Amino acid sequence: MNIREKLIIKNFLSINDFEWDIKGFNVLTGGMASGKSLALKLLHFCELIFRYTVFDTSINKELFQGDNFLKKINEEFAKIFISRNHESDYSNTKIIYSFEYNIQHGQLLLDEEIPTTEQPEFDMSTTIVFDLTAIWNKTSKQLQWSSKYIESKLDTWQTFFDEQNTPELIERVRTRVFESIASDFSNSFPLSAMFIPASRAIVAITSKIISRDPFIDELMNLKEYALSFNDIGGISSNEVNKILQFDNISIDNEKDKQPVFKLSNGRSISSLELSSGQQELLYLLLLIDDLKRTNFTYGFNASIFIEEPSSHLFPKEQKDTVEFLVTIFNELQKKRGNTLGHRFFISTHSPYVLNTINNLLEKERLLKVVEKIDDPKIKKSIINEIEALPFPYLSINNISAYMIEENGYLKSMINNDDDEPYIYSEVIDRISYVITEGTDKLSSLNSQIKNAIRHNKEVK
């Protein structure tokens, strides 16, 4: 099985030139308003296009006729990406999303009498591609969506409406559309997702909110899901409690089933008494931890989008959070075996996050390099030391890391050289330079002042 997923963005709002090769664990960084969240939300839209058009909305047979399906895509796009002037915003825009699935069916042996060393072999493989493209239509003055895959399926999907519309029939149609897509891609296409936005702290302190942001609304629903895992002794694992600095989290069944947080000193507090960092982390950690036992309605693979996991956190908690995310990611990958598992997508401003990821990549690299040692005792000793390090590893084969430059162009940060960290150190240094530049200048001025004062004293 070979999967290639790519998102290409040209001239879309703040993004000028963006070509993203997607892996299992994906990192986007860049300055404020550079387009990190924009890219995450656009990918979320492309991957969940069937959720927006079929699974989570009313449907009828007409949806699968003519260009109605593509028009529906445009309507849903406009709800998420707000534009006051479509022509100004999108006249040069091009969006190309592709998910390519290739599977080897084995080898065809032509003649059993031919010796094995001389026997010709033929690889049998099948490639199927889901594609989604948007370009500006000068006539209609709007983005025009197209998809060869969707257009090839519409006639088949129409036949699923074999009787008068009823709620039961609609649900059967949704199921059959899902089964059709899942069969084409052997359950590898990500038909489900979880999006944890940067403004998630509001969800920790209220259960009633009317938001214009659909991602906040979705998180409010996910909050109830996270609280439903009310295990004996609390709803949180030891790992989550440790990061949040609680003894445990439980549900107060007498007060609207809201969470109660027990501190190490025995005191219990409510959500309103949490620190800003704890409010940011609470449902992020609970939802990620619950992925180990979460079954999504559609599909076996989900994309997990996390905006700014380091928000309002001290560097140590940033490190702990990233290590927790990677630990869960690794566990989910092992659970799925050789098939595609959940993918993680994070956006960040923080050099601490990037440096932490570098450490995880370096641990994995050292586990490979140590195999070159001939002495078995020395090799085993070093391997034990590496494995004893109190943080997980992250495979270079599973990660993509990109920086969106100030001019809206995308630059890869991955360096696959065995002798250097995998995320370019100069990129991380450049992010920190804004701070250190001021420090260096102040230090230089301080030296000048001291020298001038010393000179005055010597003159006197």
CSV table of C-alpha atoms in Angstrom, one decimal:
chain,number,residue,atom,x,y,z
A,1,MET,CA,0.0,0.0,0.0
A,2,ASN,CA,1.3,3.4,-1.0
A,3,ILE,CA,-0.5,6.7,-0.2
A,4,ARG,CA,0.4,10.1,-1.4
A,5,GLU,CA,-1.6,13.1,-0.2
A,6,LYS,CA,-0.9,16.7,-1.4
A,7,LEU,CA,-2.5,20.1,-1.1
A,8,ILE,CA,-1.4,22.9,-3.5
A,9,ILE,CA,-2.6,26.4,-2.9
A,10,LYS,CA,-1.9,29.4,-5.2
A,11,ASN,CA,-2.9,33.0,-4.3
A,12,PHE,CA,-5.5,32.2,-1.7
A,13,LEU,CA,-5.9,35.1,0.7
A,14,SER,CA,-2.6,35.4,2.6
A,15,ILE,CA,-1.0,32.3,1.0
A,16,ASN,CA,0.8,32.8,-2.3
A,17,ASP,CA,2.5,29.5,-3.1
A,18,PHE,CA,1.9,26.5,-1.0
A,19,GLU,CA,2.7,22.9,-1.9
A,20,TRP,CA,2.2,20.5,1.1
A,21,ASP,CA,3.2,16.9,1.0
A,22,ILE,CA,1.2,15.4,3.8
A,23,LYS,CA,2.5,12.7,6.2
A,24,GLY,CA,1.3,11.2,9.4
A,25,PHE,CA,2.5,14.0,11.8
A,26,ASN,CA,2.4,17.4,10.2
A,27,VAL,CA,3.7,20.7,11.6
A,28,LEU,CA,3.1,24.2,10.2
A,29,THR,CA,4.8,27.3,11.6
A,30,GLY,CA,5.1,30.9,10.6
A,31,GLY,CA,4.3,34.4,11.8
A,32,MET,CA,0.9,35.8,12.8
A,33,ALA,CA,-1.6,35.8,10.0
A,34,SER,CA,0.8,34.0,7.7
A,35,GLY,CA,-1.8,31.4,6.8
A,36,LYS,CA,-1.2,28.4,9.2
A,37,SER,CA,-4.8,28.2,10.3
A,38,LEU,CA,-6.1,28.9,6.8
A,39,ALA,CA,-4.1,26.0,5.5
A,40,LEU,CA,-5.4,23.6,8.2
A,41,LYS,CA,-9.0,24.7,7.6
A,42,LEU,CA,-8.7,24.3,3.9
A,43,LEU,CA,-7.2,20.8,4.2
A,44,HIS,CA,-10.0,20.0,6.7
A,45,PHE,CA,-12.5,21.1,4.1
A,46,CYS,CA,-11.0,19.1,1.3
A,47,GLU,CA,-10.7,15.9,3.3
A,48,LEU,CA,-14.2,16.2,4.8
A,49,ILE,CA,-15.9,17.2,1.6
A,50,PHE,CA,-18.4,14.3,1.8
A,51,ARG,CA,-19.2,15.3,5.4
A,52,TYR,CA,-20.2,18.8,4.2
A,53,THR,CA,-22.1,17.5,1.2
A,54,VAL,CA,-23.6,14.1,2.2
A,55,PHE,CA,-23.0,12.8,5.7
A,56,ASP,CA,-23.9,15.8,7.9
A,57,THR,CA,-26.5,17.6,5.8
A,58,SER,CA,-29.9,16.9,4.1
A,59,ILE,CA,-29.6,15.2,0.7
A,60,ASN,CA,-31.9,14.1,-2.1
A,61,LYS,CA,-31.5,12.5,-5.5
A,62,GLU,CA,-31.1,15.9,-7.2
A,63,LEU,CA,-27.8,16.5,-5.3
A,64,PHE,CA,-26.2,13.8,-7.6
A,65,GLN,CA,-27.5,15.2,-10.8
A,66,GLY,CA,-25.7,17.6,-13.2
A,67,ASP,CA,-23.4,20.0,-11.4
A,68,ASN,CA,-25.5,20.3,-8.2
A,69,PHE,CA,-22.9,18.4,-6.1
A,70,LEU,CA,-20.2,20.8,-7.2
A,71,LYS,CA,-22.4,23.8,-6.5
A,72,LYS,CA,-23.0,22.4,-3.0
A,73,ILE,CA,-19.3,22.3,-2.5
A,74,ASN,CA,-19.1,26.0,-3.3
A,75,GLU,CA,-21.9,26.8,-1.0
A,76,GLU,CA,-20.3,25.0,1.9
A,77,PHE,CA,-16.9,26.6,1.1
A,78,ALA,CA,-18.5,30.1,1.3
A,79,LYS,CA,-19.8,29.4,4.8
A,80,ILE,CA,-16.3,28.7,6.2
A,81,PHE,CA,-14.1,31.0,4.2
A,82,ILE,CA,-15.8,34.4,4.4
A,83,SER,CA,-15.1,36.9,1.6
A,84,ARG,CA,-16.5,40.4,1.1
A,85,ASN,CA,-15.2,40.6,-2.4
A,86,HIS,CA,-14.9,37.2,-4.2
A,87,GLU,CA,-13.2,38.6,-7.3
A,88,SER,CA,-10.6,40.5,-5.3
A,89,ASP,CA,-9.9,37.6,-3.0
A,90,TYR,CA,-10.1,34.7,-5.5
A,91,SER,CA,-9.5,35.9,-9.0
A,92,ASN,CA,-6.0,34.3,-9.1
A,93,THR,CA,-6.7,31.5,-6.7
A,94,LYS,CA,-6.0,27.8,-7.5
A,95,ILE,CA,-6.6,25.0,-5.1
A,96,ILE,CA,-5.6,21.4,-5.9
A,97,TYR,CA,-6.1,18.6,-3.5
A,98,SER,CA,-5.2,15.0,-4.2
A,99,PHE,CA,-5.3,11.7,-2.3
A,100,GLU,CA,-3.6,8.9,-4.3
A,101,TYR,CA,-3.9,5.3,-3.2
A,102,ASN,CA,-1.8,2.6,-4.8
A,103,ILE,CA,-1.9,-1.1,-3.8
A,104,GLN,CA,0.2,-3.9,-5.0
A,105,HIS,CA,-1.7,-7.1,-5.9
A,106,GLY,CA,1.3,-9.4,-6.0
A,107,GLN,CA,3.3,-10.8,-8.8
A,108,LEU,CA,2.3,-12.7,-11.9
A,109,LEU,CA,4.6,-15.7,-12.7
A,110,LEU,CA,4.4,-16.7,-16.3
A,111,ASP,CA,5.9,-20.2,-16.4
A,112,GLU,CA,6.3,-22.5,-13.5
A,113,GLU,CA,9.0,-24.5,-15.4
A,114,ILE,CA,11.3,-21.5,-15.6
A,115,PRO,CA,14.0,-21.5,-12.8
A,116,THR,CA,13.2,-19.0,-10.1
A,117,THR,CA,16.4,-17.0,-10.8
A,118,GLU,CA,15.3,-16.4,-14.4
A,119,GLN,CA,11.5,-16.2,-13.9
A,120,PRO,CA,10.1,-12.8,-15.1
A,121,GLU,CA,7.9,-11.0,-12.6
A,122,PHE,CA,5.2,-8.4,-13.2
A,123,ASP,CA,4.0,-6.1,-10.5
A,124,MET,CA,0.2,-5.9,-10.4
A,125,SER,CA,-1.0,-2.6,-8.9
A,126,THR,CA,-4.0,-0.4,-8.9
A,127,THR,CA,-4.0,3.3,-8.4
A,128,ILE,CA,-7.1,5.4,-7.6
A,129,VAL,CA,-7.1,9.1,-7.0
A,130,PHE,CA,-9.5,11.4,-5.2
A,131,ASP,CA,-9.1,14.9,-6.7
A,132,LEU,CA,-10.6,18.2,-5.8
A,133,THR,CA,-9.8,21.4,-7.7
A,134,ALA,CA,-11.0,25.0,-7.5
A,135,ILE,CA,-10.2,27.8,-10.0
A,136,TRP,CA,-11.7,31.2,-10.6
A,137,ASN,CA,-14.5,31.3,-13.2
A,138,LYS,CA,-14.6,34.7,-14.9
A,139,THR,CA,-18.1,34.2,-16.1
A,140,SER,CA,-19.8,33.3,-12.8
A,141,LYS,CA,-17.3,35.4,-10.9
A,142,GLN,CA,-16.7,32.7,-8.3
A,143,LEU,CA,-14.5,29.7,-7.6
A,144,GLN,CA,-15.5,26.8,-9.7
A,145,TRP,CA,-14.9,23.3,-8.2
A,146,SER,CA,-14.3,20.2,-10.1
A,147,SER,CA,-13.5,16.5,-9.3
A,148,LYS,CA,-13.0,13.7,-11.8
A,149,TYR,CA,-13.5,11.2,-9.0
A,150,ILE,CA,-16.9,12.7,-7.8
A,151,GLU,CA,-18.1,13.1,-11.4
A,152,SER,CA,-17.3,9.5,-12.1
A,153,LYS,CA,-19.4,8.3,-9.1
A,154,LEU,CA,-22.6,10.5,-9.4
A,155,ASP,CA,-24.5,8.2,-11.7
A,156,THR,CA,-23.9,5.3,-9.4
A,157,TRP,CA,-24.8,7.2,-6.3
A,158,GLN,CA,-28.1,8.4,-7.9
A,159,THR,CA,-29.2,4.7,-8.1
A,160,PHE,CA,-29.1,4.5,-4.3
A,161,PHE,CA,-32.4,6.5,-4.3
A,162,ASP,CA,-34.6,3.6,-5.4
A,163,GLU,CA,-37.8,4.8,-3.7
A,164,GLN,CA,-39.5,7.9,-2.3
A,165,ASN,CA,-37.4,10.0,0.1
A,166,THR,CA,-37.8,8.9,3.8
A,167,PRO,CA,-35.4,9.4,6.7
A,168,GLU,CA,-34.6,5.7,6.6
A,169,LEU,CA,-33.8,5.8,2.9
A,170,ILE,CA,-31.6,8.9,3.3
A,171,GLU,CA,-29.5,7.2,6.0
A,172,ARG,CA,-29.2,4.1,3.8
A,173,VAL,CA,-28.0,6.4,1.0
A,174,ARG,CA,-25.4,8.0,3.2
A,175,THR,CA,-24.2,4.5,4.3
A,176,ARG,CA,-23.9,3.3,0.7
A,177,VAL,CA,-22.0,6.4,-0.4
A,178,PHE,CA,-19.6,5.9,2.5
A,179,GLU,CA,-19.2,2.2,1.6
A,180,SER,CA,-18.5,3.1,-2.0
A,181,ILE,CA,-15.7,5.5,-1.1
A,182,ALA,CA,-14.3,3.2,1.6
A,183,SER,CA,-14.2,0.3,-0.9
A,184,ASP,CA,-12.4,2.4,-3.5
A,185,PHE,CA,-9.7,3.4,-1.1
A,186,SER,CA,-9.6,0.3,1.1
A,187,ASN,CA,-10.7,2.3,4.1
A,188,SER,CA,-7.6,4.6,3.8
A,189,PHE,CA,-9.3,7.9,2.8
A,190,PRO,CA,-9.7,10.2,5.9
A,191,LEU,CA,-13.5,10.7,6.0
A,192,SER,CA,-13.5,11.9,9.6
A,193,ALA,CA,-11.7,14.6,11.5
A,194,MET,CA,-11.4,16.4,14.8
A,195,PHE,CA,-10.6,20.1,14.8
A,196,ILE,CA,-9.3,21.7,18.1
A,197,PRO,CA,-9.1,25.5,17.5
A,198,ALA,CA,-6.8,27.9,19.2
A,199,SER,CA,-9.7,29.7,20.9
A,200,ARG,CA,-10.6,26.5,22.8
A,201,ALA,CA,-10.3,28.0,26.3
A,202,ILE,CA,-13.9,29.4,26.1
A,203,VAL,CA,-15.2,25.9,25.9
A,204,ALA,CA,-13.6,25.1,29.3
A,205,ILE,CA,-15.6,27.7,31.1
A,206,THR,CA,-19.0,27.6,29.5
A,207,SER,CA,-21.5,25.1,28.0
A,208,LYS,CA,-23.7,27.7,26.4
A,209,ILE,CA,-22.3,29.7,23.6
A,210,ILE,CA,-23.5,30.9,20.2
A,211,SER,CA,-20.5,31.2,17.9
A,212,ARG,CA,-20.1,32.3,14.3
A,213,ASP,CA,-17.1,30.0,14.1
A,214,PRO,CA,-18.2,26.5,13.1
A,215,PHE,CA,-15.0,25.0,14.6
A,216,ILE,CA,-15.9,26.4,18.1
A,217,ASP,CA,-19.4,24.9,17.7
A,218,GLU,CA,-17.8,21.5,16.8
A,219,LEU,CA,-15.6,21.7,19.8
A,220,MET,CA,-18.6,22.4,22.1
A,221,ASN,CA,-20.1,19.1,20.8
A,222,LEU,CA,-16.7,17.3,21.3
A,223,LYS,CA,-16.6,18.6,24.9
A,224,GLU,CA,-19.8,16.6,25.8
A,225,TYR,CA,-18.2,13.6,24.2
A,226,ALA,CA,-15.0,13.9,26.3
A,227,LEU,CA,-17.0,14.2,29.5
A,228,SER,CA,-19.0,11.1,28.6
A,229,PHE,CA,-16.0,9.0,29.3
A,230,ASN,CA,-16.7,8.9,33.1
A,231,ASP,CA,-14.5,6.1,34.3
A,232,ILE,CA,-14.3,4.9,37.9
A,233,GLY,CA,-12.0,7.4,39.6
A,234,GLY,CA,-12.3,10.1,37.1
A,235,ILE,CA,-12.3,11.0,33.3
A,236,SER,CA,-8.6,11.6,32.9
A,237,SER,CA,-5.6,9.4,32.6
A,238,ASN,CA,-2.5,9.8,34.8
A,239,GLU,CA,-0.6,11.3,31.9
A,240,VAL,CA,-3.3,14.0,31.5
A,241,ASN,CA,-3.5,14.7,35.2
A,242,LYS,CA,0.3,15.1,35.4
A,243,ILE,CA,0.5,17.7,32.6
A,244,LEU,CA,-2.5,19.6,34.0
A,245,GLN,CA,-1.2,19.3,37.6
A,246,PHE,CA,-4.3,17.6,39.0
A,247,ASP,CA,-4.8,14.5,41.2
A,248,ASN,CA,-7.8,13.7,39.1
A,249,ILE,CA,-10.8,15.0,37.2
A,250,SER,CA,-14.3,13.8,38.0
A,251,ILE,CA,-17.9,14.6,37.1
A,252,ASP,CA,-20.1,16.3,39.7
A,253,ASN,CA,-23.4,14.6,39.0
A,254,GLU,CA,-25.2,17.0,41.3
A,255,LYS,CA,-24.2,20.2,39.4
A,256,ASP,CA,-25.1,19.8,35.8
A,257,LYS,CA,-22.5,17.0,35.4
A,258,GLN,CA,-19.7,19.5,35.2
A,259,PRO,CA,-16.0,18.5,35.8
A,260,VAL,CA,-14.4,18.9,39.2
A,261,PHE,CA,-10.7,19.2,39.5
A,262,LYS,CA,-8.9,17.8,42.5
A,263,LEU,CA,-5.5,19.3,43.4
A,264,SER,CA,-2.6,17.6,45.2
A,265,ASN,CA,-3.5,19.5,48.4
A,266,GLY,CA,-6.9,17.9,48.5
A,267,ARG,CA,-8.8,21.1,47.4
A,268,SER,CA,-11.3,20.8,44.5
A,269,ILE,CA,-11.9,23.6,42.1
A,270,SER,CA,-14.3,24.3,39.1
A,271,SER,CA,-13.5,25.1,35.5
A,272,LEU,CA,-13.7,28.9,36.3
A,273,GLU,CA,-10.9,28.6,38.7
A,274,LEU,CA,-8.5,27.0,36.3
A,275,SER,CA,-5.5,28.9,35.0
A,276,SER,CA,-5.5,30.1,31.4
A,277,GLY,CA,-3.0,27.4,30.5
A,278,GLN,CA,-5.2,24.7,32.0
A,279,GLN,CA,-8.3,26.0,30.3
A,280,GLU,CA,-6.4,25.8,26.9
A,281,LEU,CA,-5.1,22.3,27.5
A,282,LEU,CA,-8.1,20.7,29.2
A,283,TYR,CA,-10.2,19.5,26.3
A,284,LEU,CA,-7.3,19.2,24.0
A,285,LEU,CA,-5.6,16.6,26.2
A,286,LEU,CA,-8.9,14.8,27.1
A,287,LEU,CA,-9.9,14.5,23.4
A,288,ILE,CA,-6.5,13.3,22.3
A,289,ASP,CA,-6.3,10.8,25.1
A,290,ASP,CA,-9.7,9.5,24.2
A,291,LEU,CA,-8.6,8.8,20.6
A,292,LYS,CA,-7.4,5.4,21.8
A,293,ARG,CA,-11.0,4.3,22.3
A,294,THR,CA,-12.9,6.6,19.9
A,295,ASN,CA,-14.8,5.2,17.0
A,296,PHE,CA,-15.7,7.7,14.3
A,297,THR,CA,-19.0,7.4,12.5
A,298,TYR,CA,-17.5,7.4,9.0
A,299,GLY,CA,-14.2,5.6,8.3
A,300,PHE,CA,-11.3,4.2,10.3
A,301,ASN,CA,-8.9,7.0,9.8
A,302,ALA,CA,-9.3,10.5,11.1
A,303,SER,CA,-7.3,13.8,10.7
A,304,ILE,CA,-6.7,15.5,14.0
A,305,PHE,CA,-6.1,19.2,13.6
A,306,ILE,CA,-4.7,21.2,16.6
A,307,GLU,CA,-4.1,24.9,16.5
A,308,GLU,CA,-1.4,26.3,18.7
A,309,PRO,CA,-1.0,23.5,21.3
A,310,SER,CA,1.5,25.7,23.1
A,311,SER,CA,-0.9,28.6,23.8
A,312,HIS,CA,-0.6,30.1,27.4
A,313,LEU,CA,1.9,27.5,28.4
A,314,PHE,CA,5.3,27.7,30.2
A,315,PRO,CA,8.1,26.0,28.1
A,316,LYS,CA,8.0,22.9,30.2
A,317,GLU,CA,4.3,22.4,29.6
A,318,GLN,CA,4.8,23.0,25.9
A,319,LYS,CA,7.4,20.2,25.9
A,320,ASP,CA,5.1,17.9,27.9
A,321,THR,CA,2.2,18.5,25.6
A,322,VAL,CA,4.1,17.8,22.4
A,323,GLU,CA,5.6,14.6,23.9
A,324,PHE,CA,2.1,13.5,24.9
A,325,LEU,CA,0.7,14.2,21.4
A,326,VAL,CA,3.5,12.1,19.8
A,327,THR,CA,3.1,9.3,22.4
A,328,ILE,CA,-0.6,9.0,21.4
A,329,PHE,CA,0.2,9.3,17.7
A,330,ASN,CA,2.7,6.4,18.0
A,331,GLU,CA,0.3,4.3,19.9
A,332,LEU,CA,-2.4,4.8,17.3
A,333,GLN,CA,0.0,4.0,14.5
A,334,LYS,CA,0.9,0.7,16.2
A,335,LYS,CA,-2.8,-0.1,16.7
A,336,ARG,CA,-3.4,0.3,12.9
A,337,GLY,CA,-0.5,-1.9,12.0
A,338,ASN,CA,0.4,-1.6,8.3
A,339,THR,CA,-2.7,0.4,7.4
A,340,LEU,CA,-3.0,4.2,7.5
A,341,GLY,CA,-3.9,5.5,10.9
A,342,HIS,CA,-5.0,8.8,12.3
A,343,ARG,CA,-2.9,11.8,11.1
A,344,PHE,CA,-2.0,14.8,13.3
A,345,PHE,CA,-1.7,18.4,12.1
A,346,ILE,CA,-0.5,21.1,14.4
A,347,SER,CA,0.2,24.8,13.8
A,348,THR,CA,2.6,26.6,16.1
A,349,HIS,CA,4.5,29.8,16.7
A,350,SER,CA,6.7,28.3,19.3
A,351,PRO,CA,10.4,27.5,18.9
A,352,TYR,CA,10.1,25.3,22.1
A,353,VAL,CA,7.6,23.1,20.2
A,354,LEU,CA,10.0,22.8,17.2
A,355,ASN,CA,13.0,22.0,19.5
A,356,THR,CA,11.0,19.4,21.3
A,357,ILE,CA,10.1,17.7,18.0
A,358,ASN,CA,13.8,17.8,17.1
A,359,ASN,CA,14.6,15.8,20.2
A,360,LEU,CA,12.0,13.2,19.4
A,361,LEU,CA,13.4,12.9,15.8
A,362,GLU,CA,16.9,12.7,17.1
A,363,LYS,CA,16.0,9.8,19.5
A,364,GLU,CA,14.7,7.8,16.5
A,365,ARG,CA,17.8,8.7,14.5
A,366,LEU,CA,20.1,7.5,17.2
A,367,LEU,CA,18.2,4.2,17.5
A,368,LYS,CA,19.0,3.6,13.8
A,369,VAL,CA,22.7,4.9,13.9
A,370,VAL,CA,23.5,2.8,16.9
A,371,GLU,CA,23.0,-0.4,14.8
A,372,LYS,CA,26.3,0.5,13.1
A,373,ILE,CA,28.3,-0.3,16.2
A,374,ASP,CA,30.0,-3.7,16.0
A,375,ASP,CA,30.6,-4.4,19.6
A,376,PRO,CA,27.3,-6.1,20.9
A,377,LYS,CA,27.8,-5.0,24.6
A,378,ILE,CA,28.5,-1.4,23.8
A,379,LYS,CA,25.5,-1.4,21.3
A,380,LYS,CA,23.1,-2.9,23.9
A,381,SER,CA,24.3,-0.5,26.6
A,382,ILE,CA,23.7,2.6,24.3
A,383,ILE,CA,20.4,1.3,23.1
A,384,ASN,CA,19.2,0.9,26.7
A,385,GLU,CA,20.3,4.5,27.5
A,386,ILE,CA,18.4,5.8,24.4
A,387,GLU,CA,15.3,3.9,25.2
A,388,ALA,CA,15.4,5.0,28.8
A,389,LEU,CA,15.1,8.7,27.8
A,390,PRO,CA,11.8,9.9,29.3
A,391,PHE,CA,10.2,11.0,26.0
A,392,PRO,CA,9.0,9.2,22.8
A,393,TYR,CA,10.6,9.0,19.4
A,394,LEU,CA,9.2,10.3,16.2
A,395,SER,CA,10.1,8.7,12.9
A,396,ILE,CA,11.4,10.9,10.1
A,397,ASN,CA,9.2,8.9,7.7
A,398,ASN,CA,6.1,10.1,9.5
A,399,ILE,CA,6.7,13.8,9.7
A,400,SER,CA,6.3,16.9,7.5
A,401,ALA,CA,7.3,20.3,8.8
A,402,TYR,CA,6.9,23.6,6.9
A,403,MET,CA,7.3,27.3,7.5
A,404,ILE,CA,5.1,29.8,5.8
A,405,GLU,CA,7.4,32.7,5.0
A,406,GLU,CA,6.4,36.4,5.3
A,407,ASN,CA,5.8,36.6,1.5
A,408,GLY,CA,3.2,33.7,1.7
A,409,TYR,CA,5.5,31.1,0.3
A,410,LEU,CA,6.0,27.7,1.9
A,411,LYS,CA,9.4,26.3,2.8
A,412,SER,CA,10.2,22.8,4.1
A,413,MET,CA,12.1,22.6,7.3
A,414,ILE,CA,13.0,18.9,7.1
A,415,ASN,CA,16.6,17.9,6.7
A,416,ASN,CA,17.2,14.2,6.3
A,417,ASP,CA,20.9,14.3,7.0
A,418,ASP,CA,22.1,11.7,9.5
A,419,ASP,CA,24.6,14.2,11.0
A,420,GLU,CA,22.2,17.1,11.7
A,421,PRO,CA,18.8,17.7,13.5
A,422,TYR,CA,15.9,17.0,11.2
A,423,ILE,CA,14.2,20.4,11.5
A,424,TYR,CA,16.6,23.0,10.2
A,425,SER,CA,18.2,24.7,13.2
A,426,GLU,CA,18.6,27.9,11.3
A,427,VAL,CA,14.9,28.1,10.8
A,428,ILE,CA,14.4,27.8,14.5
A,429,ASP,CA,17.1,30.3,15.2
A,430,ARG,CA,15.4,32.8,12.8
A,431,ILE,CA,12.2,32.5,14.7
A,432,SER,CA,14.0,33.3,17.9
A,433,TYR,CA,16.2,36.1,16.3
A,434,VAL,CA,13.5,38.7,16.8
A,435,ILE,CA,14.1,38.4,20.6
A,436,THR,CA,17.8,37.8,20.6
A,437,GLU,CA,18.5,40.7,18.2
A,438,GLY,CA,17.1,43.2,20.7
A,439,THR,CA,19.1,41.5,23.6
A,440,ASP,CA,22.3,41.7,21.6
A,441,LYS,CA,21.8,45.4,20.8
A,442,LEU,CA,21.0,46.2,24.4
A,443,SER,CA,24.1,44.4,25.6
A,444,SER,CA,26.2,46.3,23.1
A,445,LEU,CA,24.8,49.6,24.2
A,446,ASN,CA,25.3,48.6,27.9
A,447,SER,CA,29.0,47.9,27.1
A,448,GLN,CA,29.3,51.3,25.4
A,449,ILE,CA,27.8,53.1,28.4
A,450,LYS,CA,30.1,51.3,30.8
A,451,ASN,CA,33.2,52.1,28.7
A,452,ALA,CA,32.1,55.8,28.5
A,453,ILE,CA,31.6,56.0,32.3
A,454,ARG,CA,35.0,54.3,32.9
A,455,HIS,CA,36.6,56.7,30.5
A,456,ASN,CA,35.1,59.7,32.4
A,457,LYS,CA,36.5,58.4,35.7
A,458,GLU,CA,40.0,57.9,34.2
A,459,VAL,CA,39.9,61.5,32.8
A,460,LYS,CA,39.0,62.9,36.2
